[in-house]
Structure formats: structure tokens, C-alpha cells
XYZ file of C-alpha atoms in Angstrom:
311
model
C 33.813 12.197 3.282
C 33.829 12.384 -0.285
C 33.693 16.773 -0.172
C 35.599 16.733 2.395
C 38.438 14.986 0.449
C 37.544 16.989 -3.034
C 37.719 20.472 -0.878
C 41.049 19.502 0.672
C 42.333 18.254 -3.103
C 40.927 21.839 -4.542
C 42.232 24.050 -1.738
C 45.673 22.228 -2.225
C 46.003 22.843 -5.673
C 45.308 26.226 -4.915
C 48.047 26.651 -2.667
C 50.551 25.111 -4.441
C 49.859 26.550 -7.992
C 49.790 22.933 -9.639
C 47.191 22.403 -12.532
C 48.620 26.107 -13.714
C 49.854 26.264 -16.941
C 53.048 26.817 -17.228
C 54.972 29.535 -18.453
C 54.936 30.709 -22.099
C 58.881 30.326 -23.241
C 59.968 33.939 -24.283
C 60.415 34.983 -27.451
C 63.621 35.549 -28.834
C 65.486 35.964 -32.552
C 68.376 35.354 -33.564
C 70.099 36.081 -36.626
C 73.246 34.518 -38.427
C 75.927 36.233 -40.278
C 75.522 34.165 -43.272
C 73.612 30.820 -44.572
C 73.405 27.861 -41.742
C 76.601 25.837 -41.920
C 78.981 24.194 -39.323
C 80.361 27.331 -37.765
C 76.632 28.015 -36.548
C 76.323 24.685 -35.564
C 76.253 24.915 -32.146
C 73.689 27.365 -31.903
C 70.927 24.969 -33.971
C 72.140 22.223 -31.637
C 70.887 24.099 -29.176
C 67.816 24.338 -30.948
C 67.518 20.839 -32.036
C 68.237 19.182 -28.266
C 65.876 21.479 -26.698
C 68.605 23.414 -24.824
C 67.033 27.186 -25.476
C 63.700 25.872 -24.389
C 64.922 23.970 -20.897
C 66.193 27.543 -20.479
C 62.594 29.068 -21.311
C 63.023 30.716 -24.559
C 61.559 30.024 -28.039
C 64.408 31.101 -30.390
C 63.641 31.765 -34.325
C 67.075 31.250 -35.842
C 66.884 33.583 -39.268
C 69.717 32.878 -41.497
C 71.955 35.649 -43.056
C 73.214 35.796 -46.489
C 75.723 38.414 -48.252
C 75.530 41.833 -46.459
C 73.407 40.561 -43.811
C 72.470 43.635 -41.379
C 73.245 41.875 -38.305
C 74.669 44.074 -36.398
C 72.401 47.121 -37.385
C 69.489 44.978 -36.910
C 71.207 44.190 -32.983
C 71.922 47.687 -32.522
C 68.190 48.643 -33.230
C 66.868 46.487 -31.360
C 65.015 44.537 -34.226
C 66.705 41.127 -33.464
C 67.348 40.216 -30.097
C 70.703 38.659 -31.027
C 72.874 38.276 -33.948
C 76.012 36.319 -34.865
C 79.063 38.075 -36.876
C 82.995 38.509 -35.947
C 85.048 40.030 -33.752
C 86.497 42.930 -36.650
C 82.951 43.858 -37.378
C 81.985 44.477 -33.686
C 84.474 46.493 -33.409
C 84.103 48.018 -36.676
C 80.754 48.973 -35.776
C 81.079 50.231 -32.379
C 83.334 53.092 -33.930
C 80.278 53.954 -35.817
C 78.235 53.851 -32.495
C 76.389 51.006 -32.930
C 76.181 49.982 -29.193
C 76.466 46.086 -29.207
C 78.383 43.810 -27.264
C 80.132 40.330 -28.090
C 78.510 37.395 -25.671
C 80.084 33.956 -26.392
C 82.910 33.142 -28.819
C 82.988 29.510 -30.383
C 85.513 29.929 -32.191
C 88.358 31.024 -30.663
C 90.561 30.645 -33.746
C 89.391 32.324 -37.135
C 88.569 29.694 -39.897
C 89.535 32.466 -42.182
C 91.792 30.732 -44.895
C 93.805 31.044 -48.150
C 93.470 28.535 -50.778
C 96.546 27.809 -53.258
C 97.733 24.327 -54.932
C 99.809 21.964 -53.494
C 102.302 21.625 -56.327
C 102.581 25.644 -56.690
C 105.351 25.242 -54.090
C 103.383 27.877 -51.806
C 103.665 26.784 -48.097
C 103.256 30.410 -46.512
C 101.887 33.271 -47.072
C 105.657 34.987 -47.848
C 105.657 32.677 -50.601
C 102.564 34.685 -52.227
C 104.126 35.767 -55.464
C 103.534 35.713 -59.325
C 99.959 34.659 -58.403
C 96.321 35.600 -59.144
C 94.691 36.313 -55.543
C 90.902 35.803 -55.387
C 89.583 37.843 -52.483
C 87.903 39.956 -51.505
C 89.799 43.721 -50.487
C 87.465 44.971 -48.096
C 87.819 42.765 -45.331
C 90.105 43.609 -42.476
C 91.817 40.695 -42.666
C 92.705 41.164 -46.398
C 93.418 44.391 -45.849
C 95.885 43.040 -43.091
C 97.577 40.794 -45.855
C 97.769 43.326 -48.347
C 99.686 45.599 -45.204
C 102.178 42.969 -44.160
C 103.300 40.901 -47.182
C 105.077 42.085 -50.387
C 102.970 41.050 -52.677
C 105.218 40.730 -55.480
C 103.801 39.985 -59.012
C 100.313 39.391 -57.401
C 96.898 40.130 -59.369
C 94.272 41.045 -56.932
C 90.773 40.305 -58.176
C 87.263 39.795 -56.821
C 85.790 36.625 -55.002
C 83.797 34.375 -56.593
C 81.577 31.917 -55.108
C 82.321 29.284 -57.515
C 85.777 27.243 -56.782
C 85.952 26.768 -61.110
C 88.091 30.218 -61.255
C 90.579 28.842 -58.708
C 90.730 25.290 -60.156
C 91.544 25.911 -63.459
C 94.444 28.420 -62.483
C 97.469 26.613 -61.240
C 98.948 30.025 -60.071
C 95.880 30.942 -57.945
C 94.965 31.720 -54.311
C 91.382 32.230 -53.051
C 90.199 33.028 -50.095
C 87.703 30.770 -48.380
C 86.968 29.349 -44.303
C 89.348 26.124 -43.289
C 85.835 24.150 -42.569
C 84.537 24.291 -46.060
C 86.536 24.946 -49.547
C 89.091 22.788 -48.858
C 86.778 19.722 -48.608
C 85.066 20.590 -51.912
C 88.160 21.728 -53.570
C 89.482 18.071 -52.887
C 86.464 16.747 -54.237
C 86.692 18.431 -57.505
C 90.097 16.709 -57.985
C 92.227 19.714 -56.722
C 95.114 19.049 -54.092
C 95.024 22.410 -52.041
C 97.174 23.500 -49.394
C 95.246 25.868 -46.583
C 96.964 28.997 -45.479
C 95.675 29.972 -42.019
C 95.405 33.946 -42.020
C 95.132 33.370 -37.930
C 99.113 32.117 -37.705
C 99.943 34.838 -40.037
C 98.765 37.329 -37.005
C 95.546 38.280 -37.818
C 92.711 35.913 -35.611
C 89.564 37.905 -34.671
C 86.825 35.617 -32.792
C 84.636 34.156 -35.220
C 80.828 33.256 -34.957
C 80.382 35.818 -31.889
C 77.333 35.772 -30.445
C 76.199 39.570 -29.759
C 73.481 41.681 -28.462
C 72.992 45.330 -27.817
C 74.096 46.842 -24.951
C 70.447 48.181 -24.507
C 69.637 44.306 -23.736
C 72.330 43.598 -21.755
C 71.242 46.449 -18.819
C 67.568 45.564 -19.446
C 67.754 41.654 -19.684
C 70.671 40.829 -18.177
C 68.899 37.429 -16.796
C 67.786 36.544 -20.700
C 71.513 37.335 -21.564
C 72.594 34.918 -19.366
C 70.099 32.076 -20.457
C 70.875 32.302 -23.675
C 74.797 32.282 -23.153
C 74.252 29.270 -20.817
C 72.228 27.414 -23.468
C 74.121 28.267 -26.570
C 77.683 27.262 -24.553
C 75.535 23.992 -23.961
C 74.334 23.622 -27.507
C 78.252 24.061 -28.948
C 78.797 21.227 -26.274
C 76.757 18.848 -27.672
C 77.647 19.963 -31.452
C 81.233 18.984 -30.696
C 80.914 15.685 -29.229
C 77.730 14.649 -31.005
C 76.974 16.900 -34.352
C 75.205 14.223 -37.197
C 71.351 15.241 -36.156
C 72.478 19.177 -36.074
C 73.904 18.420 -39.024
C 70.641 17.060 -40.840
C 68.501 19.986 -39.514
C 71.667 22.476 -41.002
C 71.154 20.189 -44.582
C 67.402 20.818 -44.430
C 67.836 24.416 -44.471
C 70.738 24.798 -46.387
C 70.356 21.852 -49.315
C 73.533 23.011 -50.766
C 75.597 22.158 -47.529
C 75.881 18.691 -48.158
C 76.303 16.691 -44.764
C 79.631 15.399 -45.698
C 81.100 19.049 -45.745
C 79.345 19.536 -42.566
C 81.327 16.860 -41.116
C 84.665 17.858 -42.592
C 83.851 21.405 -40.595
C 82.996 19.808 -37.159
C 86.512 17.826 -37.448
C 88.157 21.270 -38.683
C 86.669 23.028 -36.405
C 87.893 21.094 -33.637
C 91.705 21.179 -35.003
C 92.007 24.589 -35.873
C 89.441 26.692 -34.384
C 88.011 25.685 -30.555
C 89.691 25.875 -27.634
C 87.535 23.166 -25.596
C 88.694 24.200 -22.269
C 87.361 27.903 -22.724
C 84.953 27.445 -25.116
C 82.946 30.838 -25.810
C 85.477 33.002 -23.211
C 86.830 35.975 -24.699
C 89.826 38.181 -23.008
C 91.143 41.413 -22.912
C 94.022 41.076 -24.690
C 92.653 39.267 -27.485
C 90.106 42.507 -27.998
C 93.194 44.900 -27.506
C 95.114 43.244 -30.312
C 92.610 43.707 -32.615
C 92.118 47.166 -31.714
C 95.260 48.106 -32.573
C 95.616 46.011 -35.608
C 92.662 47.872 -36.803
C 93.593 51.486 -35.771
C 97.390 50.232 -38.125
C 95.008 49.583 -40.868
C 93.494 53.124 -40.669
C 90.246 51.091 -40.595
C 90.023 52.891 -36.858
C 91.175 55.818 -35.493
C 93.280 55.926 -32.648
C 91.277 56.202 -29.044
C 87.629 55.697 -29.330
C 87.362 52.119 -28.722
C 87.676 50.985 -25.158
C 88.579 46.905 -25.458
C 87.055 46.553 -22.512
C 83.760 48.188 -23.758
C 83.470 45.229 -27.064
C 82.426 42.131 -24.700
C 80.581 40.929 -21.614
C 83.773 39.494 -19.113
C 82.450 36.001 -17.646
């Protein structure tokens, strides 16, 4: 009796495949625009709560830095994904880099001037007889530079370090709505943020993109990692503080504190809960033809509807 019961144990096993091991997660990279910090957030929490691996993959997050390549690197095909803005998909898609924008977070841009409270600046009109701190090559500076007078401004480089700004009454710097303001404050300044996204000019920020060489191949491990990323920015809303730690580890200089400012930011200014990650037409459009009036595009080669996957 004893056989009898092993052989119908072994020959069930058999049949039903259990005592396999199961399936290896799949590889996949992903690389960020710039150092960790709250506006990736919700792709290491879906990293930290196991969300990419419920959904089978094993994804290396590699943080960017100044200049990171991440689109090149998508359009090549050496990352798998990459995370950058809305401008610079575009941007690069005139250059024939074929990528695709995924899943935008951030439906608002962060994207923010910095002045002092008691310069009496309260919009961006109000931008005169100042020393501007930004940087010229970005669309979106280029898009102030195009629309407001300007009158009596100095235009000078970015600097990393707030110290510039602080010390000159008269100054505006550029910086993201999740982040300077908070340390500004904490240095003793009282700043006023100038939205550049309710002065007109509000690509998608954080986009998550891949190449469109993916999308036709993989279009299953597209979706898995869309679905798990849209769950990870979920659960970085509602419940950031142990994202936040892992974000700290990596990036010591991103002090959990600021990290918290940019969740509670982010929220205000920047997410649309109800359609988190959903991009439209018109939004792309717009920012077409901003770009094509900043001679930053020419006229006709980018198809809006060819920039992002529709849900």
C-alpha cells in the first residue's frame, strides 16, 4: 500500500507541475533622470513593497546624475527603461531617437522659480531689476525668456548651492517646488515659489519611457511594469516614510525631512490622483507647438500621437 500511495503522490506531482521551481523574475533596468529623490519615489516604492516582483520582474534602479543619457541609453536599447520629461521626449524623438512615454506621475511640472518674499515679486511679470539664476538651455527657460519682458534682468548660470541666491535679496533661482523651498526656509530665507506650470509651460515630469523597439517586442513586460510602477506611486502617496528611508540610504544628502516636504508638495501641486500616470493628446500637442514657437522644433515632424502609449 505504501508504493502504491508514493507512485500515486509522484505521478501527481508530475501532472500538476508542483515541486517545480518557479519562475526566474525577469530582468529589467531602469534608469533615473537624476539622483533618487521624492519625484522617483514611487518607482522605489515599488521596489521596496515588492510590487515589480509580484509582477515577475527583478528591476535594478540606476540613478542618474547631471547629463544622464537616459534617453540615448532607452533608445539603444541598453536600459530597458528610463525616467526623464515630457520636453526631452519630444526633444529627442526629433532627433530620431524612437522612445515612447509610459506612465506620467506627475501630471503637473515641479519646475519652479525661487525669489524672496519681501522682494515684492508675486508673478513672474513682476521679474524685473533682478539677478536670475538658471539655467538657459532648458525649454522651459527658454519659454520664460520668450514670453516675459525681462526688464533689467541679469541672466547667469545655476548653481547647486542655494548661498548665491540667499545672500542676494534681488535674486531668482530656479529650482523643483518639492525641494529648494524647504531648504531655503531652513537656511533662514522666506521664499516665495513661482510655478513655471501656471505661467503656461507644464510638460509631464518623471515620465516613465521605453523604446518603441520594446514596446512591439514586449508589449506584455510593458504592461507589467506600468501596472506595478502605477501601484508603487499608490502606495508612495498614501504611505511614503519606508520609501523614503531606502531614497536616504542612497542619496545621504536627501535628508528625510525634505523627502517629506516633496511627498506633501507633490500631492498639492503636482498629481492628479484620479488619473495618476494617464497622459492625453492634447497635453502632448501643446507642447509640440510650444516647442516648434521656441524654434527648439521644426514645424511637422512630430506626430503627438506618436510621443506616448494611450491607456
Amino acid at each position: 500500500m505504501k508504493l502504491v500511495h508514493c507512485s500515486l503522490v509522484v505521478a501527481w506531482i508530475l501532472l500538476t507541475g508542483c515541486g517545480k521551481p518557479s519562475k526566474e523574475p525577469e530582468s529589467v533596468t531602469l534608469m533615473l533622470n537624476w539622483y533618487p529623490e521624492a519625484e522617483h519615489g514611487g518607482y522605489y516604492a515599488a521596489l521596496v513593497h515588492g510590487y515589480y516582483k509580484e509582477a515577475g520582474l527583478d528591476v535594478t534602479i540606476i540613478p542618474g546624475g547631471p547629463n544622464a543619457p537616459v534617453v540615448q541609453q532607452a533608445a539603444r536599447g541598453a536600459i530597458d527603461f528610463g525616467v526623464t520629461n515630457a520636453d526631452r521626449i519630444v526633444l529627442a524623438r526629433a532627433q530620431d531617437a524612437k522612445i515612447k512615454a509610459l506612465f506620467a506621475p506627475l501630471s503637473n511640472s515641479p519646475r519652479c522659480l525661487l525669489v524672496h518674499s519681501d522682494s515684492g515679486i508675486e508673478k513672474f511679470e513682476q521679474l524685473q531689476n533682478v539677478t536670475m539664476m538658471m539655467s538657459r538651455e532648458h525649454a522651459w527657460a527658454q519659454f520664460l525668456i520668450n514670453k516675459l519682458p525681462l526688464k533689467g534682468v541679469e541672466i547667469v548660470p545655476n548653481s547647486a548651492s542655494l548661498a548665491p541666491f540667499l545672500a542676494n535679496p534681488r535674486a531668482a533661482k530656479q529650482g523643483y517646488i518639492i525641494s529648494e523651498p524647504f531648504v531655503a526656509k531652513k537656511e533662514g530665507a522666506d521664499v516665495r515659489s513661482l510655478l513655471v506650470a501656471d505661467f503656461g509651460f507644464n510638460p509631464y515630469t518623471s515620465v516613465l519611457m521605453t523604446s518603441d523597439a520594446m514596446i512591439k517586442q514586449r508589449p506584455e513586460l510593458v504592461q507589467r511594469v506600468i501596472d506595478a510602477s502605477r501601484r508603487g506611486w499608490e502606495k508612495y502617496l498614501a504611505e511614503p516614510a519606508e520609501t523614503n528611508l531606502r531614497i536616504h540610504e542612497l542619496n545621504p544628502e536627501m535628508e528625510l525631512e525634505v523627502l517629506e516636504f516633496g511627498v506633501r508638495a507633490m500631492k498639492e501641486h503636482c498629481i492628479d490622483a484620479d488619473s495618476l500616470g494617464r497622459m492625453t493628446s492634447e497635453r502632448w500637442s501643446t507642447l509640440v507647438s510650444q516647442l516648434v514657437d521656441l524654434k527648439m522644433l521644426d514645424p511637422g515632424i512630430i506626430d503627438p500621437e506618436s510621443l506616448f502609449l494611450a491607456d
